[in-house]
Amino acid sequence: MLQNLRRRLSATTVVMWIIGLLLLAMVFWGSFQTLVSGKYSGRVWLDLIVFGIAQGSVYALIALGYTMVYGILRMINFAHGEVFMSGAYMGYFVATALENRGTLDSNLLLSLVLIVLGAVVTSVTIAVLLERIAYRPLRRAPRLVPLITAIGASFFLQYTFRGFFGSGVKGYPEAEGLKGTITLFGLQLLKTQVLVIVAAIILLIALYTFVQRTKTGKAMRAVSEDKDAAALMGINVDRIIVTTFIVGGSLAGAAGVLYSMLFRQVYFLTGFIPGLKAFTAAVLGGIGNIAGATMGGLFLGVAESLFPNLVLDGLGIPAPYQLKDALAFLLLVLVLIFRPTGILGERLATKKA
Amino acid sequence: MALLQVDDIHTYYGAIHALKGISIHVDKGEIVTLIGANGAGKSTTLNTICGVVHPRHGTITLEGEEIHRLPAHEIVMRGVAQAPEGRRVFGRLTVAENLEMGAFTRKDKEGIKRDLERVYALFPRLKERQKQLAGTLSGGEQQMLAIGRALMANPRLLLLDEPSMGLAPILVDLIFDTIKEINAQGTTVLLVEQNALMALSIAHRAYVLETGNIVLSGTGKELLNNPEVMKAYLGVE
Ligand SMILES: Nc1ncnc2c1ncn2[C@@H]1O[C@H](COP(=O)(O)OP(=O)(O)OP(=O)(O)O)[C@@H](O)[C@H]1O
Ligand SMILES: [Mg+2]
């Protein structure tokens, strides 16, 4: 019996668990210290949480693109961050043009529709071209090949944008109607953040309805389970794959606009860090799992927003906010070590009869 | 004219020459069975007919129309549906959603509804489990679902690949009874089986496949009484 136990608990596993427990203890200790010190008011916590949810919604929208493509093709589309960036860029161009004509301030709703439309069309175009040119010819190649191609495509897009639009950071124009705060349920909230969260919720509901209820959505799930069997049903697998890239691209384009509203800037590397974080979120939730990507995105957004003040501050770490990116990727490493399938990954194990 | 005419097809997997010139035909209203040892090429034959793999030589026609160059999803639209080996139901879709996928190419709402009722009448068990995820069904229920799903295409020709595989004897009987019933309702069936005794006893005609070649053919009865078949496939010395 002891042998059995020994076999199950290798030395590395034990060390890993000890490290994990230590980290968990640090999180609790840090939070405890911060809360006891009473350094931040309730107002600060509220702001941090709302900002976290807003930024997490954007991560979630990008993460869905990673997770859906993975679900269908079992490949990580590393250029998805650039699909997002291209949407943010087009959003910037449209927004600037509208600002110059005064439309941005005079007709906010029309402006938002045009900005989102421009962003979505751009992102979808790039996503579909990627699939057609870079990935489809490699469908039957070993898995490493499309992965490397995706990384190459990602750099290609980054430096193409840099070549055309320069390396400077462009400031997003701010609509008059979105400045300041709004009071909801007795809480004073930034208008942009509320808009981002509401838009994300609408998009998520639309996506769930599409995937769960429509025939194409069901076919998408069927293809992600078994392509040959799906083809035997008369499903055009290639068309479903393109549809997946279109849906993922649309969400990324919309996310590009929402992200720009929160951070009010765009440049050729805009897709890089958010792309990696969204990928982290997708892994966190269990790659291939749509609900998981949503939860992973929200969790990462809130964690990134709260942890520096809540945990690191309490541990006496100076300038904690600078460590938020390190924290996001530490989370990725931890998930990969302790729960490689993610939080919701493979929960629905299909019973082999 | 035969419903399905397969003429001298050669199918390869890379360098592996899996089918070495297969010719078979299936007439309207028949049950035709294809028997043979493991690796003989039975599944490859069905998959070549369905367009999952494509023959390098030879032709396949459906009521005179060539189909061997078409992609799988277009062959389904022309009325050929398969319940593949190992069932291959979509485990994370519900029973009802699996059946809906079977009717993917169809637009005739009325016809789909009628066929759904037909499937539920053939397999009442599926009706009880409509909302259940297919991955949680028992092996026998998954086989019923695989057959039902193929029927939802309202096929002119139904291909069944080892529907009795891994089932308890009582379920095997049920499945074979149902195949006969499906055929009696007017659907032509091409059946691949390991269970040669059962297959030959319900089939109008049969072919014996050995390492990519047809070595014998005849009516079900003839093959049942053929000494070579008895020895090789029925375990009778
Ligand atoms: N995807 C594949 N790649 C390479 N070789 C294959 C593939 N599928 C089948 N083969 C080979 O083709 C030959 C015929 O296989 P097939 O699956 O058609 O046999 P089968 O008669 O259906 O056997 P079984 O009774 O075991 O299902 C075998 O030698 C097999 O190894
Ligand atoms: Mg087989």
XYZ file of C-alpha atoms and ligand atoms in Angstrom:
622
model
C 0.000 0.000 0.000
C 2.834 2.325 0.881
C 4.428 1.456 -2.425
C 1.243 2.335 -4.178
C 1.221 5.714 -2.521
C 4.877 6.245 -3.339
C 4.268 5.482 -6.971
C 1.468 7.980 -7.152
C 3.361 10.725 -5.364
C 6.598 11.286 -7.234
C 9.106 13.733 -5.764
C 8.297 16.423 -8.340
C 4.593 16.220 -7.637
C 5.229 16.722 -3.939
C 7.547 19.692 -4.562
C 4.990 21.184 -6.953
C 2.222 20.893 -4.432
C 4.372 22.453 -1.733
C 5.151 25.393 -4.013
C 1.469 25.662 -4.840
C 0.469 25.698 -1.193
C 3.122 28.304 -0.402
C 1.800 30.556 -3.165
C -1.727 30.098 -1.906
C -0.585 30.942 1.629
C 1.097 34.086 0.302
C -2.095 35.121 -1.446
C -4.069 34.735 1.763
C -1.449 36.393 3.933
C -1.057 39.333 1.541
C -4.811 39.875 1.231
C -5.205 39.612 4.979
C -2.489 42.200 5.605
C -3.922 44.620 3.061
C -7.460 44.317 4.351
C -6.409 44.670 7.990
C -4.311 47.745 7.196
C -7.450 49.379 5.754
C -5.271 51.283 3.327
C -7.841 51.297 0.519
C -11.441 52.410 0.774
C -14.435 50.468 -0.472
C -14.607 52.924 -3.353
C -11.134 51.852 -4.543
C -12.049 48.176 -4.395
C -15.240 48.800 -6.346
C -13.345 50.688 -9.034
C -10.772 47.936 -9.279
C -13.409 45.236 -9.569
C -15.461 47.056 -12.191
C -12.350 47.831 -14.215
C -11.322 44.193 -13.822
C -14.650 42.973 -15.149
C -14.464 45.390 -18.090
C -10.960 44.332 -19.035
C -11.858 40.701 -18.359
C -14.817 40.940 -20.769
C -12.403 42.008 -23.475
C -10.071 39.117 -22.646
C -13.060 36.799 -22.765
C -14.114 37.992 -26.219
C -10.595 37.425 -27.575
C -10.231 34.133 -25.705
C -13.345 32.798 -27.427
C -11.571 33.071 -30.770
C -8.623 31.036 -29.514
C -10.825 28.451 -27.917
C -13.232 27.989 -30.836
C -10.458 27.581 -33.374
C -8.712 25.169 -31.035
C -11.937 23.242 -30.581
C -12.312 22.781 -34.326
C -8.737 22.464 -35.582
C -6.802 21.505 -32.439
C -4.391 24.315 -33.201
C -3.497 27.528 -31.395
C -4.073 30.450 -33.726
C -1.309 32.616 -32.331
C -2.060 35.317 -34.880
C -5.444 35.875 -33.230
C -3.972 38.737 -31.176
C -3.252 40.479 -34.464
C -6.772 39.834 -35.708
C -7.843 41.759 -32.611
C -5.219 44.478 -33.208
C -6.324 44.997 -36.803
C -9.867 45.621 -35.566
C -8.639 48.110 -32.990
C -6.670 49.882 -35.742
C -9.605 50.138 -38.118
C -11.741 51.317 -35.216
C -9.188 54.051 -34.638
C -9.275 55.172 -38.279
C -13.042 55.277 -38.390
C -13.256 57.027 -35.014
C -10.725 59.661 -36.040
C -12.495 60.308 -39.326
C -15.793 60.665 -37.501
C -14.271 62.973 -34.935
C -12.921 65.241 -37.652
C -16.383 65.549 -39.129
C -17.881 66.135 -35.728
C -20.097 63.038 -36.021
C -18.501 61.333 -33.048
C -19.926 63.952 -30.711
C -23.141 64.766 -32.552
C -24.323 61.227 -33.243
C -22.718 58.793 -30.832
C -24.854 55.768 -31.643
C -24.265 55.980 -35.396
C -20.569 56.522 -34.748
C -20.305 53.462 -32.526
C -22.093 51.341 -35.110
C -19.721 52.520 -37.858
C -16.638 52.017 -35.701
C -17.661 48.492 -34.709
C -18.640 47.669 -38.285
C -15.259 48.807 -39.620
C -13.404 46.890 -36.930
C -15.400 43.686 -37.357
C -15.123 43.653 -41.147
C -11.348 44.176 -40.927
C -10.806 41.500 -38.286
C -13.005 38.994 -40.091
C -11.189 39.606 -43.371
C -7.821 39.009 -41.769
C -9.033 35.941 -39.852
C -10.498 34.380 -42.996
C -7.391 35.148 -45.061
C -5.236 33.550 -42.365
C -7.314 30.398 -42.471
C -7.358 30.241 -46.257
C -3.725 31.111 -46.949
C -1.762 30.071 -43.877
C -3.661 27.234 -42.198
C -5.802 25.326 -44.677
C -2.873 24.003 -46.747
C -1.380 22.654 -43.505
C -4.513 20.896 -42.279
C -2.891 17.462 -42.502
C 0.611 18.501 -41.461
C 2.066 17.607 -38.034
C 0.675 19.833 -35.307
C 3.854 21.815 -34.798
C 3.793 23.105 -38.380
C 0.621 25.228 -38.242
C 1.674 26.452 -34.813
C 4.945 27.809 -36.174
C 3.089 29.233 -39.168
C 0.703 31.004 -36.799
C 3.575 32.602 -34.916
C 5.094 33.660 -38.248
C 1.756 35.086 -39.395
C 1.509 36.984 -36.129
C 4.878 38.700 -36.686
C 4.051 39.275 -40.333
C 0.881 41.132 -39.397
C 2.546 43.136 -36.625
C 5.287 44.407 -38.877
C 2.997 44.949 -41.843
C 0.947 47.286 -39.650
C 4.107 48.929 -38.431
C 5.270 49.362 -42.011
C 2.022 50.995 -43.088
C 1.085 52.983 -40.025
C 4.370 53.566 -38.197
C 5.507 52.446 -34.806
C 4.050 55.345 -32.817
C 1.223 54.972 -30.341
C -1.986 56.509 -31.657
C -4.382 58.118 -29.214
C -7.997 57.079 -29.653
C -10.413 59.972 -29.852
C -12.889 60.165 -26.995
C -16.532 60.764 -27.646
C -18.130 63.574 -25.657
C -21.040 61.306 -24.764
C -18.782 58.692 -23.183
C -16.868 60.965 -20.856
C -17.442 60.897 -17.142
C -19.560 58.678 -14.984
C -23.050 57.354 -14.722
C -24.874 56.262 -11.574
C -26.327 52.767 -11.690
C -27.908 51.015 -8.693
C -26.419 53.718 -6.508
C -22.920 53.046 -7.812
C -20.933 55.692 -9.638
C -19.352 54.011 -12.675
C -17.321 55.162 -15.653
C -19.507 55.275 -18.763
C -16.913 53.569 -20.956
C -16.579 50.677 -18.544
C -20.333 50.194 -18.350
C -20.573 50.279 -22.149
C -17.783 47.709 -22.480
C -19.404 45.341 -19.994
C -22.889 45.671 -21.487
C -21.591 45.180 -25.039
C -19.617 42.119 -23.981
C -22.657 40.599 -22.270
C -24.767 41.104 -25.403
C -22.082 39.531 -27.596
C -21.680 36.581 -25.249
C -25.408 35.916 -25.188
C -25.498 36.127 -28.974
C -22.627 33.673 -29.225
C -24.184 31.165 -26.829
C -27.470 31.328 -28.673
C -25.688 30.802 -31.967
C -23.633 27.832 -30.786
C -26.384 26.160 -28.760
C -29.504 26.816 -30.794
C -28.756 27.288 -34.479
C -28.152 24.474 -36.913
C -24.783 25.929 -37.906
C -23.799 26.210 -34.250
C -24.671 22.580 -33.659
C -22.765 21.588 -36.783
C -19.805 23.509 -35.398
C -19.910 21.440 -32.227
C -20.273 18.270 -34.276
C -17.250 19.155 -36.422
C -15.187 19.914 -33.335
C -15.923 16.417 -32.054
C -15.461 14.346 -35.196
C -14.801 15.798 -38.637
C -15.270 12.594 -40.636
C -18.523 11.743 -38.893
C -19.683 15.323 -39.478
C -18.879 15.015 -43.183
C -20.967 11.823 -43.244
C -23.911 13.934 -42.042
C -23.504 16.118 -45.121
C -21.839 18.929 -43.179
C -19.364 20.873 -45.297
C -16.469 20.801 -42.858
C -14.427 23.471 -44.636
C -17.344 25.849 -44.561
C -17.840 25.284 -40.839
C -14.157 25.966 -40.235
C -14.401 29.252 -42.136
C -17.522 30.109 -40.128
C -15.551 29.532 -36.946
C -12.887 31.975 -38.076
C -15.594 34.476 -39.007
C -17.243 34.233 -35.593
C -13.901 34.403 -33.752
C -12.822 37.325 -35.959
C -16.042 39.245 -35.304
C -15.648 38.886 -31.561
C -11.994 39.942 -31.806
C -12.915 42.985 -33.912
C -15.552 44.042 -31.407
C -13.060 43.394 -28.600
C -10.602 45.676 -30.408
C -13.059 48.558 -30.200
C -13.950 47.857 -26.568
C -10.290 47.581 -25.584
C -9.587 50.914 -27.255
C -12.391 52.496 -25.273
C -10.787 51.326 -22.043
C -7.185 52.136 -22.855
C -7.631 54.831 -25.519
C -4.572 53.930 -27.574
C -3.506 51.616 -30.368
C -0.216 50.649 -32.013
C 1.210 47.720 -33.927
C 1.920 45.691 -30.776
C -1.521 46.305 -29.287
C -2.493 42.699 -29.973
C 0.527 41.099 -28.415
C 0.033 41.228 -24.646
C -3.792 41.128 -24.681
C -3.539 38.226 -27.138
C -1.273 36.290 -24.802
C -3.498 37.084 -21.861
C -6.599 35.972 -23.711
C -4.761 32.787 -24.600
C -3.981 32.400 -20.894
C -7.654 32.925 -20.146
C -8.608 30.257 -22.678
C -6.166 27.781 -21.127
C -7.351 28.755 -17.666
C -10.926 27.840 -18.564
C -9.923 24.721 -20.492
C -8.995 25.320 -24.113
C -11.753 24.324 -26.500
C -14.427 25.143 -23.943
C -16.547 28.232 -24.649
C -17.911 28.748 -21.137
C -14.379 28.177 -19.842
C -12.919 30.921 -22.020
C -15.542 33.365 -20.785
C -14.909 32.536 -17.152
C -11.143 32.444 -17.656
C -11.216 35.900 -19.247
C -13.282 37.426 -16.469
C -11.212 35.767 -13.781
C -7.945 36.926 -15.309
C -9.252 40.465 -15.804
C -10.413 40.783 -12.217
C -7.343 39.033 -10.793
C -5.019 41.312 -12.708
C -6.886 44.346 -11.496
C -7.212 43.281 -7.859
C -4.113 41.264 -7.072
C -1.498 44.021 -7.151
C -3.341 46.061 -4.547
C -4.862 43.197 -2.658
C -2.022 40.695 -2.413
C 1.266 42.254 -3.423
C 0.727 45.450 -1.495
C 0.028 43.462 1.652
C 3.260 41.553 1.142
C 5.110 44.860 1.144
C 6.138 44.716 -2.504
C 6.860 48.194 -3.859
C 5.109 49.422 -7.036
C 2.865 46.329 -7.182
C 0.938 47.498 -10.227
C 4.014 46.977 -12.422
C 3.844 43.285 -11.666
C 0.369 42.673 -13.047
C 1.595 41.184 -16.340
C 4.041 38.914 -14.540
C 1.126 37.799 -12.433
C -1.030 36.907 -15.430
C 1.652 34.689 -16.859
C 2.496 33.170 -13.490
C -1.140 32.129 -13.457
C -0.692 30.499 -16.879
C 2.306 28.528 -15.674
C 0.493 27.430 -12.524
C -2.550 26.255 -14.445
C -0.394 24.341 -16.876
C 1.359 22.624 -13.990
C -1.558 21.873 -11.707
C -4.486 21.556 -14.041
C -3.365 21.339 -17.661
C -6.946 20.752 -18.803
C -8.053 24.068 -17.286
C -10.879 24.707 -14.898
C -13.671 23.322 -17.075
C -11.506 21.219 -19.385
C -12.732 17.715 -20.170
C -15.350 17.923 -17.497
C -17.772 16.409 -19.955
C -15.733 13.287 -20.512
C -17.582 11.239 -23.081
C -18.265 7.827 -21.727
C -16.762 5.107 -23.860
C -19.439 2.476 -24.072
C -30.032 -0.159 -63.571
C -28.538 -0.937 -60.195
C -29.031 1.643 -57.436
C -25.340 1.462 -56.588
C -22.723 0.233 -59.017
C -19.131 -0.020 -57.801
C -16.759 -0.810 -60.644
C -13.177 -1.985 -60.165
C -12.190 0.522 -57.498
C -8.691 0.783 -56.092
C -8.286 2.755 -52.879
C -4.985 3.584 -51.233
C -3.935 4.924 -47.856
C -0.600 6.442 -48.798
C 1.346 3.428 -50.060
C -1.114 0.877 -48.640
C -3.217 -0.628 -51.407
C -6.378 -1.292 -49.401
C -8.874 -2.071 -52.187
C -7.496 -3.940 -55.180
C -10.265 -3.712 -57.714
C -13.606 -4.140 -55.974
C -16.779 -4.489 -58.043
C -20.147 -4.833 -56.373
C -23.666 -3.676 -57.040
C -26.734 -3.126 -54.929
C -30.231 -3.150 -56.423
C -33.109 -1.123 -55.180
C -34.860 -2.733 -52.212
C -32.098 -5.216 -51.399
C -30.122 -5.981 -48.292
C -26.627 -6.762 -49.485
C -23.940 -7.767 -47.043
C -20.187 -7.594 -47.206
C -18.346 -10.008 -44.945
C -14.652 -10.615 -44.414
C -11.886 -10.828 -41.851
C -10.385 -7.887 -39.979
C -8.490 -5.605 -42.306
C -10.056 -7.073 -45.451
C -11.219 -3.634 -46.570
C -14.894 -3.629 -45.627
C -14.884 -0.215 -43.951
C -12.681 1.150 -46.704
C -15.275 0.053 -49.258
C -18.059 1.875 -47.421
C -15.902 4.951 -46.894
C -14.971 5.019 -50.570
C -18.664 4.915 -51.495
C -19.328 7.767 -49.048
C -16.463 9.912 -50.249
C -14.550 9.895 -46.956
C -11.680 8.459 -49.027
C -11.452 8.593 -52.805
C -10.557 5.748 -55.171
C -7.485 6.122 -57.331
C -9.067 4.024 -60.097
C -12.545 2.800 -60.853
C -15.999 4.322 -60.822
C -18.948 4.448 -58.464
C -22.357 5.350 -59.779
C -25.638 5.981 -58.023
C -28.526 5.308 -60.414
C -26.127 5.990 -63.259
C -24.660 9.213 -61.852
C -20.945 9.173 -61.063
C -20.265 10.036 -57.428
C -16.711 8.879 -56.780
C -15.139 12.303 -57.206
C -17.598 14.135 -54.962
C -16.758 15.241 -51.418
C -18.527 13.341 -48.650
C -21.080 16.038 -47.872
C -22.335 16.096 -51.468
C -22.739 12.338 -51.574
C -25.053 12.548 -48.553
C -27.214 15.027 -50.465
C -27.555 12.434 -53.231
C -29.044 9.955 -50.795
C -26.280 7.815 -49.332
C -25.961 7.760 -45.546
C -23.672 5.712 -43.332
C -23.771 4.584 -39.736
C -20.000 4.250 -39.381
C -17.946 1.645 -37.569
C -17.671 2.413 -33.857
C -20.904 4.483 -33.976
C -19.151 7.852 -33.937
C -22.117 9.647 -32.376
C -21.460 13.221 -31.250
C -21.003 12.637 -27.530
C -21.483 16.239 -26.447
C -24.625 16.734 -28.463
C -27.950 15.497 -27.214
C -29.760 12.585 -28.837
C -32.163 15.013 -30.536
C -29.276 17.179 -31.773
C -27.500 14.132 -33.187
C -30.629 13.248 -35.121
C -30.929 16.840 -36.298
C -27.366 16.617 -37.643
C -28.373 13.510 -39.555
C -30.886 15.658 -41.440
C -28.346 18.459 -41.938
C -28.678 18.759 -45.701
C -32.460 18.659 -45.752
C -34.825 21.589 -45.987
C -38.185 19.780 -46.054
C -39.448 20.384 -42.534
C -42.421 18.060 -42.965
C -40.268 15.208 -44.227
C -37.775 15.675 -41.395
C -40.574 15.524 -38.860
C -41.937 12.365 -40.440
C -38.512 10.709 -40.410
C -37.945 11.713 -36.809
C -41.163 9.946 -35.931
C -40.053 6.955 -37.977
C -36.762 6.783 -36.048
C -38.486 7.164 -32.682
C -40.927 4.425 -33.666
C -38.063 2.112 -34.609
C -36.120 2.956 -31.445
C -38.487 4.076 -28.666
C -35.472 4.138 -26.351
C -34.106 7.137 -28.246
C -37.330 9.029 -27.780
C -37.101 8.618 -24.011
C -33.551 9.934 -24.090
C -33.977 12.854 -26.492
C -32.416 15.425 -24.183
C -29.593 13.225 -22.926
C -26.025 13.745 -24.145
C -25.166 11.006 -26.621
C -21.879 10.361 -24.816
C -23.790 9.128 -21.796
C -25.815 6.503 -23.707
C -25.035 2.802 -23.444
C -23.272 1.101 -26.341
C -26.496 -0.366 -27.672
C -28.300 2.965 -27.466
C -25.422 4.664 -29.251
C -25.735 2.125 -32.049
C -29.455 2.831 -32.311
C -28.636 6.521 -32.451
C -26.008 5.993 -35.159
C -28.525 4.109 -37.301
C -31.292 6.593 -36.540
C -29.029 9.497 -37.383
C -28.215 7.965 -40.765
C -31.928 7.378 -41.406
C -32.601 11.058 -40.775
C -30.972 11.778 -44.129
C -33.846 9.785 -45.648
C -31.285 7.874 -47.706
C -31.899 5.868 -50.843
C -29.019 3.703 -49.696
C -28.162 3.044 -46.063
C -24.643 1.819 -45.280
C -24.161 0.063 -41.946
C -20.665 -0.752 -40.712
C -20.682 -3.513 -38.081
C -23.840 -2.444 -36.273
C -23.694 -5.497 -33.982
C -20.146 -4.846 -32.787
C -19.759 -5.169 -29.029
C -23.450 -5.707 -28.305
C -25.079 -8.323 -26.076
C -26.834 -11.118 -28.033
C -30.300 -9.837 -27.216
C -29.409 -6.415 -28.603
C -27.836 -8.000 -31.672
C -31.181 -9.643 -32.384
C -32.961 -6.340 -31.904
C -30.595 -4.512 -34.260
C -30.924 -7.159 -36.985
C -34.723 -7.175 -36.638
C -34.685 -3.421 -37.007
C -32.478 -3.616 -40.121
C -35.013 -5.970 -41.679
C -37.799 -3.599 -40.735
C -35.979 -0.588 -42.188
C -35.515 -2.547 -45.383
C -39.170 -3.581 -45.410
C -40.096 0.108 -45.170
C -38.306 0.589 -48.487
C -34.719 1.545 -47.658
C -31.958 -0.287 -49.506
C -29.212 -1.523 -47.174
C -25.539 -2.351 -47.659
C -24.425 -4.095 -44.489
C -20.879 -4.828 -43.338
C -20.667 -7.430 -40.600
C -18.355 -9.622 -38.563
C -21.362 -11.607 -37.467
C -21.545 -13.497 -40.765
C -24.262 -15.902 -39.665
C -26.733 -13.166 -38.799
C -25.779 -11.019 -41.770
C -26.101 -13.827 -44.310
C -29.426 -14.915 -42.904
C -31.070 -11.525 -43.450
C -29.259 -10.597 -46.698
C -30.636 -11.073 -50.180
C -27.119 -11.220 -51.586
C -23.616 -11.199 -50.164
C -19.985 -10.642 -51.068
C -16.933 -12.043 -49.319
C -13.946 -9.741 -49.127
C -10.385 -10.899 -48.565
C -7.403 -8.508 -48.431
C -8.899 -6.000 -50.801
C -10.463 -8.459 -53.273
C -13.939 -9.925 -53.686
C -13.399 -13.677 -53.521
C -16.976 -14.956 -53.435
C -20.472 -13.733 -54.060
C -23.964 -15.152 -54.163
C -27.289 -15.098 -52.399
C -27.286 -15.127 -48.618
C -28.490 -18.721 -48.604
C -25.818 -19.915 -51.040
C -23.030 -18.437 -48.960
C -24.504 -19.770 -45.726
C -24.219 -23.259 -47.192
C -20.847 -22.749 -48.836
C -18.250 -24.994 -47.123
C -15.460 -22.406 -47.390
C -17.620 -19.692 -45.875
C -18.740 -22.098 -43.166
C -15.166 -22.844 -42.276
C -13.735 -19.345 -42.493
C -16.553 -17.175 -41.203
C -19.108 -19.328 -39.459
C -16.664 -21.387 -37.406
C -18.141 -24.660 -38.718
C -15.618 -27.383 -39.536
N -6.739 5.536 -42.180
C -5.956 4.514 -42.581
N -4.641 4.712 -42.819
C -3.867 3.698 -43.241
N -4.293 2.468 -43.428
C -5.580 2.195 -43.228
C -6.485 3.215 -42.781
N -7.706 2.660 -42.659
C -7.577 1.374 -43.001
N -6.304 1.084 -43.355
C -5.796 -0.213 -43.801
O -6.571 -0.645 -44.888
C -6.880 -2.025 -44.778
C -8.378 -2.238 -44.788
O -8.920 -1.669 -43.582
P -10.473 -1.615 -43.263
O -10.643 -0.761 -42.094
O -11.201 -1.276 -44.507
O -10.751 -3.130 -42.881
P -12.087 -3.776 -42.349
O -12.389 -4.903 -43.266
O -13.124 -2.786 -42.131
O -11.588 -4.380 -40.977
P -12.364 -4.509 -39.560
O -13.197 -5.728 -39.639
O -11.261 -4.683 -38.569
O -13.139 -3.273 -39.360
C -6.197 -2.514 -43.516
O -4.980 -3.108 -43.887
C -5.953 -1.262 -42.735
O -4.789 -1.378 -41.967
Mg -14.051 -2.028 -40.496
